[in-house]
CSV table of C-alpha atoms in Angstrom, one decimal:
chain,number,residue,atom,x,y,z
A,1,UNK,CA,0.0,0.0,0.0
A,2,UNK,CA,1.6,3.3,-1.1
A,3,UNK,CA,1.7,6.5,0.9
A,4,UNK,CA,-1.1,8.2,-1.2
A,5,UNK,CA,-3.5,5.4,-0.5
A,6,UNK,CA,-2.8,5.5,3.2
A,7,UNK,CA,-3.3,9.3,3.3
A,8,UNK,CA,-6.6,9.0,1.4
A,9,UNK,CA,-7.9,6.4,3.9
A,10,UNK,CA,-6.9,8.4,6.9
A,11,UNK,CA,-8.6,11.4,5.4
A,12,UNK,CA,-11.8,9.4,4.9
A,13,UNK,CA,-11.7,8.2,8.5
A,14,UNK,CA,-11.3,11.7,9.8
A,15,UNK,CA,-14.1,13.0,7.7
A,16,UNK,CA,-16.4,10.1,8.8
A,17,UNK,CA,-15.6,10.8,12.5
A,18,UNK,CA,-16.3,14.5,12.0
A,19,UNK,CA,-19.7,13.9,10.4
A,20,UNK,CA,-20.5,11.4,13.1
A,21,UNK,CA,-19.9,13.9,15.8
A,22,UNK,CA,-22.1,16.5,14.1
A,23,UNK,CA,-24.8,13.9,13.7
A,24,UNK,CA,-24.8,12.9,17.3
A,25,UNK,CA,-24.8,16.6,18.3
A,26,UNK,CA,-28.0,17.3,16.4
A,27,UNK,CA,-29.6,14.1,17.6
A,28,UNK,CA,-28.9,15.3,21.1
A,29,UNK,CA,-30.5,18.6,20.4
A,30,UNK,CA,-33.6,17.0,19.0
A,31,UNK,CA,-34.0,14.3,21.7
A,32,UNK,CA,-32.6,16.2,24.7
A,33,UNK,CA,-35.1,17.4,27.4
A,34,UNK,CA,-35.1,21.0,28.5
A,35,UNK,CA,-32.8,21.7,31.4
A,36,UNK,CA,-32.5,24.7,33.6
A,37,UNK,CA,-29.0,25.3,32.4
A,38,UNK,CA,-30.3,25.7,28.8
A,39,UNK,CA,-32.0,29.0,29.6
A,40,UNK,CA,-29.6,30.4,32.2
A,41,UNK,CA,-28.1,32.7,29.6
A,42,UNK,CA,-31.5,34.2,28.9
A,43,UNK,CA,-32.5,35.2,32.4
A,44,UNK,CA,-31.6,38.9,31.7
A,45,UNK,CA,-33.7,38.8,28.6
A,46,UNK,CA,-36.9,37.6,30.1
A,47,UNK,CA,-40.1,39.1,31.5
A,48,UNK,CA,-42.4,37.3,34.0
A,49,UNK,CA,-45.9,38.0,35.2
A,50,UNK,CA,-48.4,36.2,37.4
A,51,UNK,CA,-51.8,35.0,36.2
A,52,UNK,CA,-55.0,35.3,38.2
A,53,UNK,CA,-54.3,32.0,39.9
A,54,UNK,CA,-52.5,32.3,43.2
A,55,UNK,CA,-51.9,28.5,43.8
A,56,UNK,CA,-51.0,27.1,40.4
A,57,UNK,CA,-47.3,26.4,40.1
A,58,UNK,CA,-47.3,25.6,36.3
A,59,UNK,CA,-45.3,28.0,34.1
A,60,UNK,CA,-46.1,28.9,30.5
A,61,UNK,CA,-42.8,29.5,28.7
A,62,UNK,CA,-42.8,31.9,25.7
A,63,UNK,CA,-40.1,32.9,23.3
A,64,UNK,CA,-40.1,35.7,20.8
A,65,UNK,CA,-37.8,38.1,19.1
A,66,UNK,CA,-37.7,41.5,20.9
A,67,UNK,CA,-38.2,42.9,24.4
A,68,UNK,CA,-41.3,44.9,23.7
A,69,UNK,CA,-43.1,42.0,22.0
A,70,UNK,CA,-42.1,39.6,24.7
A,71,UNK,CA,-43.5,41.8,27.4
A,72,UNK,CA,-46.7,42.6,25.5
A,73,UNK,CA,-47.4,38.9,24.9
A,74,UNK,CA,-46.7,37.9,28.5
A,75,UNK,CA,-49.0,40.6,29.9
A,76,UNK,CA,-51.8,39.6,27.5
A,77,UNK,CA,-51.6,35.9,28.3
A,78,UNK,CA,-51.4,36.6,32.1
A,79,UNK,CA,-54.7,38.4,31.9
A,80,UNK,CA,-56.5,35.6,30.2
A,81,UNK,CA,-59.0,33.6,32.3
A,82,UNK,CA,-58.5,30.3,30.6
A,83,UNK,CA,-54.7,30.5,30.8
A,84,UNK,CA,-55.1,31.4,34.5
A,85,UNK,CA,-56.9,28.1,35.0
A,86,UNK,CA,-53.8,26.1,33.8
A,87,UNK,CA,-50.8,28.3,34.7
A,88,UNK,CA,-49.7,30.4,37.6
A,89,UNK,CA,-47.2,32.5,35.7
A,90,UNK,CA,-46.0,33.3,32.2
A,91,UNK,CA,-42.2,33.7,31.5
A,92,UNK,CA,-41.5,35.4,28.2
A,93,UNK,CA,-37.9,35.2,26.8
A,94,UNK,CA,-36.6,37.1,23.8
A,95,UNK,CA,-33.5,36.9,21.6
A,96,UNK,CA,-31.9,38.7,18.7
A,97,UNK,CA,-30.1,35.9,16.8
A,98,UNK,CA,-31.2,32.8,14.9
A,99,UNK,CA,-29.1,30.8,17.3
A,100,UNK,CA,-31.2,32.0,20.2
A,101,UNK,CA,-34.4,30.7,18.5
A,102,UNK,CA,-32.6,27.4,17.7
A,103,UNK,CA,-31.7,27.0,21.4
A,104,UNK,CA,-35.3,27.1,22.4
A,105,UNK,CA,-36.8,25.4,19.4
A,106,UNK,CA,-34.2,22.6,19.1
A,107,UNK,CA,-34.7,21.4,22.7
A,108,UNK,CA,-38.4,22.2,22.9
A,109,UNK,CA,-37.9,24.6,25.8
A,110,UNK,CA,-40.7,27.0,24.8
A,111,UNK,CA,-44.4,26.2,25.1
A,112,UNK,CA,-45.2,29.0,22.7
A,113,UNK,CA,-42.6,30.3,20.2
A,114,UNK,CA,-42.4,32.8,17.4
A,115,UNK,CA,-40.4,31.2,14.6
A,116,UNK,CA,-39.9,30.9,10.9
A,117,UNK,CA,-41.5,27.9,9.1
A,118,UNK,CA,-38.1,26.8,7.7
A,119,UNK,CA,-36.6,26.4,11.2
A,120,UNK,CA,-39.7,24.5,12.4
A,121,UNK,CA,-39.2,22.1,9.4
A,122,UNK,CA,-35.4,21.9,9.8
A,123,UNK,CA,-35.7,20.7,13.4
A,124,UNK,CA,-38.8,18.5,12.7
A,125,UNK,CA,-40.4,20.4,15.6
A,126,UNK,CA,-43.9,19.4,14.6
A,127,UNK,CA,-43.2,15.7,14.8
A,128,UNK,CA,-40.8,15.9,17.7
A,129,UNK,CA,-42.6,18.2,20.0
A,130,UNK,CA,-45.9,18.6,18.2
A,131,UNK,CA,-45.6,22.3,17.7
A,132,UNK,CA,-48.7,23.5,15.9
A,133,UNK,CA,-49.0,26.8,14.0
A,134,UNK,CA,-51.6,29.0,15.8
A,135,UNK,CA,-51.3,32.4,14.0
A,136,UNK,CA,-49.1,33.7,11.3
A,137,UNK,CA,-48.2,36.8,9.3
A,138,UNK,CA,-48.3,37.1,5.5
A,139,UNK,CA,-45.4,37.0,3.1
A,140,UNK,CA,-43.9,40.4,2.3
A,141,UNK,CA,-41.3,42.3,0.2
A,142,UNK,CA,-38.3,44.2,1.6
A,143,UNK,CA,-37.7,47.6,0.1
A,144,UNK,CA,-35.3,50.5,0.1
A,145,UNK,CA,-37.5,53.5,0.8
A,146,UNK,CA,-36.5,57.1,0.0
A,147,UNK,CA,-38.3,60.4,0.3
A,148,UNK,CA,-36.8,62.2,-2.7
A,149,UNK,CA,-35.7,59.7,-5.3
A,150,UNK,CA,-35.9,56.1,-6.3
A,151,UNK,CA,-33.0,54.2,-4.7
A,152,UNK,CA,-30.5,52.5,-7.0
A,153,UNK,CA,-28.8,49.2,-6.4
A,154,UNK,CA,-25.3,50.5,-7.1
A,155,UNK,CA,-22.2,50.6,-4.9
A,156,UNK,CA,-21.6,54.3,-5.6
A,157,UNK,CA,-25.2,55.3,-4.8
A,158,UNK,CA,-24.9,54.2,-1.1
A,159,UNK,CA,-21.5,55.7,-0.3
A,160,UNK,CA,-22.7,59.2,0.3
A,161,UNK,CA,-26.1,58.4,1.7
A,162,UNK,CA,-27.4,58.5,5.3
A,163,UNK,CA,-29.0,55.1,5.7
A,164,UNK,CA,-31.5,54.0,8.3
A,165,UNK,CA,-31.5,50.4,9.5
A,166,UNK,CA,-33.2,48.5,12.3
A,167,UNK,CA,-31.1,47.7,15.4
A,168,UNK,CA,-32.6,44.3,15.4
A,169,UNK,CA,-30.3,41.6,14.0
A,170,UNK,CA,-33.2,39.1,13.3
A,171,UNK,CA,-35.2,41.5,11.2
A,172,UNK,CA,-34.8,40.6,7.6
A,173,UNK,CA,-36.3,43.6,5.9
A,174,UNK,CA,-34.7,46.1,8.3
A,175,UNK,CA,-31.3,44.5,9.0
A,176,UNK,CA,-30.3,41.2,7.4
A,177,UNK,CA,-31.3,41.8,3.8
A,178,UNK,CA,-29.8,45.3,3.4
A,179,UNK,CA,-26.5,44.2,4.9
A,180,UNK,CA,-26.5,41.2,2.6
A,181,UNK,CA,-27.0,43.6,-0.3
A,182,UNK,CA,-24.1,45.8,0.9
A,183,UNK,CA,-21.9,42.8,1.1
A,184,UNK,CA,-22.9,41.6,-2.4
A,185,UNK,CA,-22.0,45.1,-3.7
A,186,UNK,CA,-18.6,44.8,-1.9
A,187,UNK,CA,-19.3,47.7,0.4
A,188,UNK,CA,-17.6,47.8,3.8
A,189,UNK,CA,-20.2,48.8,6.5
A,190,UNK,CA,-17.6,51.0,8.1
A,191,UNK,CA,-17.7,53.2,5.0
A,192,UNK,CA,-21.4,53.7,5.3
A,193,UNK,CA,-23.3,56.4,7.3
A,194,UNK,CA,-25.8,54.1,9.1
A,195,UNK,CA,-28.3,55.2,11.8
A,196,UNK,CA,-30.0,52.5,13.7
A,197,UNK,CA,-33.6,52.6,14.9
A,198,UNK,CA,-35.4,50.5,17.5
A,199,UNK,CA,-38.5,49.9,15.4
A,200,UNK,CA,-39.9,50.2,11.8
A,201,UNK,CA,-42.0,53.2,13.0
A,202,UNK,CA,-38.9,54.9,14.2
A,203,UNK,CA,-37.2,54.3,10.9
A,204,UNK,CA,-40.1,56.0,9.2
A,205,UNK,CA,-39.8,59.0,11.5
A,206,UNK,CA,-36.1,59.3,10.7
A,207,UNK,CA,-36.9,59.4,7.0
A,208,UNK,CA,-39.8,61.8,7.3
A,209,UNK,CA,-37.8,64.2,9.4
A,210,UNK,CA,-34.9,64.2,6.9
A,211,UNK,CA,-32.4,62.7,9.4
A,212,UNK,CA,-31.7,59.9,6.9
A,213,UNK,CA,-31.9,59.7,3.1
A,214,UNK,CA,-33.3,56.2,2.9
A,215,UNK,CA,-34.4,53.2,5.0
A,216,UNK,CA,-34.8,49.5,4.6
A,217,UNK,CA,-38.2,48.1,5.6
A,218,UNK,CA,-41.4,46.7,4.2
A,219,UNK,CA,-44.1,48.9,2.5
A,220,UNK,CA,-47.5,49.4,4.0
A,221,UNK,CA,-50.6,51.3,2.7
A,222,UNK,CA,-50.3,54.0,5.4
A,223,UNK,CA,-46.8,54.9,4.0
A,224,UNK,CA,-48.4,56.6,1.0
A,225,UNK,CA,-49.5,59.4,3.3
A,226,UNK,CA,-45.9,60.5,3.9
A,227,UNK,CA,-43.8,58.9,1.1
A,228,UNK,CA,-44.1,58.2,-2.6
A,229,UNK,CA,-44.5,54.6,-3.9
A,230,UNK,CA,-42.4,55.8,-6.9
A,231,UNK,CA,-39.4,56.1,-4.5
A,232,UNK,CA,-39.2,52.5,-3.3
A,233,UNK,CA,-36.9,49.8,-4.7
A,234,UNK,CA,-37.4,46.1,-3.8
A,235,UNK,CA,-34.5,44.1,-2.3
A,236,UNK,CA,-36.2,40.8,-2.1
A,237,UNK,CA,-39.8,39.6,-2.4
A,238,UNK,CA,-41.8,36.5,-1.2
A,239,UNK,CA,-40.2,36.6,2.2
A,240,UNK,CA,-42.1,34.2,4.5
A,241,UNK,CA,-43.7,35.7,7.5
A,242,UNK,CA,-43.2,34.4,11.1
A,243,UNK,CA,-45.6,32.2,12.9
A,244,UNK,CA,-46.5,31.5,16.5
A,245,UNK,CA,-46.3,27.8,17.3
A,246,UNK,CA,-47.8,26.2,20.4
A,247,UNK,CA,-46.6,22.9,21.8
A,248,UNK,CA,-49.6,20.6,21.7
A,249,UNK,CA,-48.5,17.4,23.4
A,250,UNK,CA,-52.0,17.1,24.9
A,251,UNK,CA,-55.3,17.8,23.2
A,252,UNK,CA,-55.5,21.1,25.1
A,253,UNK,CA,-57.8,22.9,22.7
A,254,UNK,CA,-58.9,25.4,25.4
A,255,UNK,CA,-55.4,26.6,25.7
A,256,UNK,CA,-54.9,26.7,21.9
A,257,UNK,CA,-58.0,28.8,21.4
A,258,UNK,CA,-57.2,31.2,24.2
A,259,UNK,CA,-53.7,31.7,22.9
A,260,UNK,CA,-54.9,32.2,19.4
A,261,UNK,CA,-57.5,34.7,20.4
A,262,UNK,CA,-55.1,36.7,22.5
A,263,UNK,CA,-52.3,36.8,19.9
A,264,UNK,CA,-54.8,37.7,17.2
A,265,UNK,CA,-56.1,40.6,19.3
A,266,UNK,CA,-52.6,41.8,20.1
A,267,UNK,CA,-51.7,41.8,16.4
A,268,UNK,CA,-54.8,43.8,15.6
A,269,UNK,CA,-53.8,46.4,18.2
A,270,UNK,CA,-50.5,47.0,16.5
A,271,UNK,CA,-50.2,50.2,14.5
A,272,UNK,CA,-49.1,48.4,11.4
A,273,UNK,CA,-51.0,47.3,8.3
A,274,UNK,CA,-48.7,44.2,8.0
A,275,UNK,CA,-49.4,42.9,11.5
A,276,UNK,CA,-53.1,43.6,11.2
A,277,UNK,CA,-53.2,41.0,8.6
A,278,UNK,CA,-52.6,38.1,11.0
A,279,UNK,CA,-53.9,34.7,9.9
A,280,UNK,CA,-55.6,32.3,12.4
A,281,UNK,CA,-55.0,28.6,11.7
A,282,UNK,CA,-57.7,27.1,13.9
A,283,UNK,CA,-61.5,27.4,14.0
A,284,UNK,CA,-62.5,27.8,17.7
A,285,UNK,CA,-66.2,27.6,18.2
A,286,UNK,CA,-67.7,27.1,21.7
A,287,UNK,CA,-70.4,24.8,20.2
A,288,UNK,CA,-68.2,22.9,17.8
A,289,UNK,CA,-65.1,20.8,17.9
A,290,UNK,CA,-61.9,22.8,17.5
A,291,UNK,CA,-60.2,22.0,14.1
A,292,UNK,CA,-57.6,23.4,11.7
A,293,UNK,CA,-58.8,25.8,9.2
A,294,UNK,CA,-59.4,23.9,5.9
A,295,UNK,CA,-60.0,20.5,7.6
A,296,UNK,CA,-63.4,18.9,7.3
A,297,UNK,CA,-65.4,18.2,10.4
A,298,UNK,CA,-65.9,14.5,10.6
A,299,UNK,CA,-68.8,15.0,13.0
A,300,UNK,CA,-70.9,16.8,10.4
């Protein structure tokens, strides 16, 4: 056996061992049970409230992306009568990176989680933990929006512009996609004049006040009151919206319907055309069996 053959065989063995380690790692994620240590790092990014029950020790764990949303959801759920019958408190965590979502989703830590459908599918969360989609938001397009001209997708165009982005690393339209565009155009972010905002509404205020020349966001009908639709340039379309998923290991339809109703109402209260178009995935009727929208009712 010559040296070349030996080296090839050793290389194949090393590759096999490496892939085996990766495989066992992901199997561990999918099969591992939630442990307290898994969420220790998120204690500072959490909000907790008590329900109306004073004796119930059960805890409803929620995960979403962003502090304001996490607190709003927790307060809404804590005030619900049905949820109070089953839980004594709601703990709502938030994160800003995809890896944070994976930490909760991959190990099934959250009872209720806001996530992208592709992550749910990647971790087989529906079959592993029986996560069921409760409400979801529509697909959308990310745009560059200006107040005075139609933005151009050219390297030279951005170098002297004041650009407004979202200080929210998980936002695709306000953070991820524009930065991917700059990278594709071979633009160093340090050479750009970027102002970060805490919300899409704040981005619009920056643009309307003339503090930035353009922003990256989605377009909504109400934007036509302050900006021109002639001055928007799409970055990417058909971006899938996020969905709220509830862990349904039991046939707890009372909880499902209560969560769906509260999340839907919370979305409708948002000052956003996009979030007002929330979609409910379950039919919840007091006199009928709860079922997924589109399914036939076998009892009829």
